[in-house]
Tab-separated table of C-alpha atoms in Angstrom:
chain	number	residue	atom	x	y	z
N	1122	UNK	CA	-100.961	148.993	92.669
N	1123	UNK	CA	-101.925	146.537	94.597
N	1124	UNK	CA	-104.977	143.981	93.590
N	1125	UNK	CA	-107.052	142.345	96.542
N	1126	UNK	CA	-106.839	138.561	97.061
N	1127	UNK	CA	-110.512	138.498	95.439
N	1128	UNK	CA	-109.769	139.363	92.203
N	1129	UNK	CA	-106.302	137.091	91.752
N	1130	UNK	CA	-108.176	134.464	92.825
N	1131	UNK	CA	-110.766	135.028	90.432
N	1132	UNK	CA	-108.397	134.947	87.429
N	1133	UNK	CA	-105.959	132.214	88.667
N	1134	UNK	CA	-109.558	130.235	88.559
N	1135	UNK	CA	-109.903	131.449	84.794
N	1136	UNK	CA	-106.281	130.702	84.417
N	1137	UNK	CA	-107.060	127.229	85.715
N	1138	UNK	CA	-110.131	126.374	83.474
N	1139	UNK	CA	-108.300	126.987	80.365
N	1140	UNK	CA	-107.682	130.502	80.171
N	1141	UNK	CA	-104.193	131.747	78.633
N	1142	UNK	CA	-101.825	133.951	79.943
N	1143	UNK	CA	-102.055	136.466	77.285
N	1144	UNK	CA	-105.560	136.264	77.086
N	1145	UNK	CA	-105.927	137.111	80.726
N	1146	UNK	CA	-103.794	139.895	80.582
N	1147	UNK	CA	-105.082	141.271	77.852
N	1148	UNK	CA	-108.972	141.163	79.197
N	1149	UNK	CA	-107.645	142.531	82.489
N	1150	UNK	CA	-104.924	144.712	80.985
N	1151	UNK	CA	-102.004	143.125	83.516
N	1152	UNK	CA	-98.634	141.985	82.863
N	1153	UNK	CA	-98.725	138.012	81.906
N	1154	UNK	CA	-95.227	138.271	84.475
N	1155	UNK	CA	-97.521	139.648	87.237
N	1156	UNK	CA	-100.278	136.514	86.669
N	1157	UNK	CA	-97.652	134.121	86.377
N	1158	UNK	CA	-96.077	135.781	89.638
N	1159	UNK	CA	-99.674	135.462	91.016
N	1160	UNK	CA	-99.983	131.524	90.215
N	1161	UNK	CA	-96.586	130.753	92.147
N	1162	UNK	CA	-97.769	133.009	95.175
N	1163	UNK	CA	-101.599	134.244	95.348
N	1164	UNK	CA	-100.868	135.726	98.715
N	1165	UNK	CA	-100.311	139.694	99.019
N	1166	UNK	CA	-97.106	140.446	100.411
N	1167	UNK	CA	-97.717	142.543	103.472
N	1168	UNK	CA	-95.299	145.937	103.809
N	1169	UNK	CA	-93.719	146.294	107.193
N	1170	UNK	CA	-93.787	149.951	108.445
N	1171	UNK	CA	-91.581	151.363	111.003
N	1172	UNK	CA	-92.267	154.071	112.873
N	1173	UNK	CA	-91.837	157.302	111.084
N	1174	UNK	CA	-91.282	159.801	113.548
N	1175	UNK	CA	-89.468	159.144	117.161
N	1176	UNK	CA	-91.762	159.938	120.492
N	1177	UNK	CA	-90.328	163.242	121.772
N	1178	UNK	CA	-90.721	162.602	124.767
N	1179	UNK	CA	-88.629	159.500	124.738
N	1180	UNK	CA	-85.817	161.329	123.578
N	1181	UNK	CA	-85.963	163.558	125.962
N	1182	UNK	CA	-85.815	161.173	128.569
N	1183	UNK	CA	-83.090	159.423	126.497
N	1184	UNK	CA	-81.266	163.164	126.471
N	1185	UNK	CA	-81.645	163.837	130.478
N	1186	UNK	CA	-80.656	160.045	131.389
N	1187	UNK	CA	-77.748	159.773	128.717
N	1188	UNK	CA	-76.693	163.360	127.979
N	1189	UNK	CA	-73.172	162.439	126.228
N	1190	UNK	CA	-74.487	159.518	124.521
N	1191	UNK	CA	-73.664	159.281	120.779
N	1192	UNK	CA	-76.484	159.511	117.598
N	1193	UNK	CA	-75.457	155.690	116.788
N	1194	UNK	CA	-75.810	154.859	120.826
N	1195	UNK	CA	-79.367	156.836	121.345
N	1196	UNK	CA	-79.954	155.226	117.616
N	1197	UNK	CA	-79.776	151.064	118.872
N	1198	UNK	CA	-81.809	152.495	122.132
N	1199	UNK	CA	-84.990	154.212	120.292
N	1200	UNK	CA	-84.840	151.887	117.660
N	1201	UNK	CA	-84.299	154.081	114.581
N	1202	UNK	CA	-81.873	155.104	112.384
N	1203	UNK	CA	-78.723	158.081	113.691
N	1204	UNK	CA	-80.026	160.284	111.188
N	1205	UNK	CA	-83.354	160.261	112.662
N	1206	UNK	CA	-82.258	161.061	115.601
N	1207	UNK	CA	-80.419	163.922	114.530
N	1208	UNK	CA	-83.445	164.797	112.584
N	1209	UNK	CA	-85.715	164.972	115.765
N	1210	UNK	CA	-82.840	166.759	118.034
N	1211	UNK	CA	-82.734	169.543	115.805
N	1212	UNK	CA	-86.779	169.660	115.548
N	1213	UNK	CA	-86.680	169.766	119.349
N	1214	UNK	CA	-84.385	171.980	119.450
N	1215	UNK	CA	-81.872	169.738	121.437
N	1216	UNK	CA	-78.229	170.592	120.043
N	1217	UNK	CA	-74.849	169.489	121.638
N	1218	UNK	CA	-72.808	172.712	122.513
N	1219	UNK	CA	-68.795	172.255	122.390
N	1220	UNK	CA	-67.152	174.576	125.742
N	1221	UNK	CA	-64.823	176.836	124.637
């Protein structure tokens, strides 16, 4: 869970006038790790999100312009992982067909 920058300021100030660790985290119920955590770095840590689905229509493109192109190769273009891009192939429909 995560707490907004308001509220671990408002009991690093407590910490600061006195307060204890235990006492905090007792009154708040939070780990005395997680204020002590707080008091070295009050900032949130902000969560970098990639992309969780590839544009379809980029992959198709990707399929007409490099048809024999390797997972891995379409992978470094689309910026994703080979697995995704198997993943969205098969949702497409898009499968590589060996000749007999």
């Amino acid at each position: 869970m995560a707490y907004s920058e308001d509220y671990r300021q408002m009991i690093l100030s407590k910490l600061e006038k006195g307060d204890s660790f235990r006492k905090l985290a007792a009154e708040y119920q939070l780990s005395p790790v997680t204020i002590q955590r707080w008091k070295k770095n009050p900032k949130r840590k902000q969560r970098v999100f990639r992309p969780l689905k590839i544009d379809n229509q980029k992959l198709i493109e990707d399929v007409a312009t490099y048809p024999d192109s390797y997972h891995h190769e379409r992978a470094i273009r689309l910026s994703c992982s080979p697995r995704g891009i198997g993943m969205a192939l098969k949702r497409l429909g898009i499968s590589q067909k060996k000749d007999p």
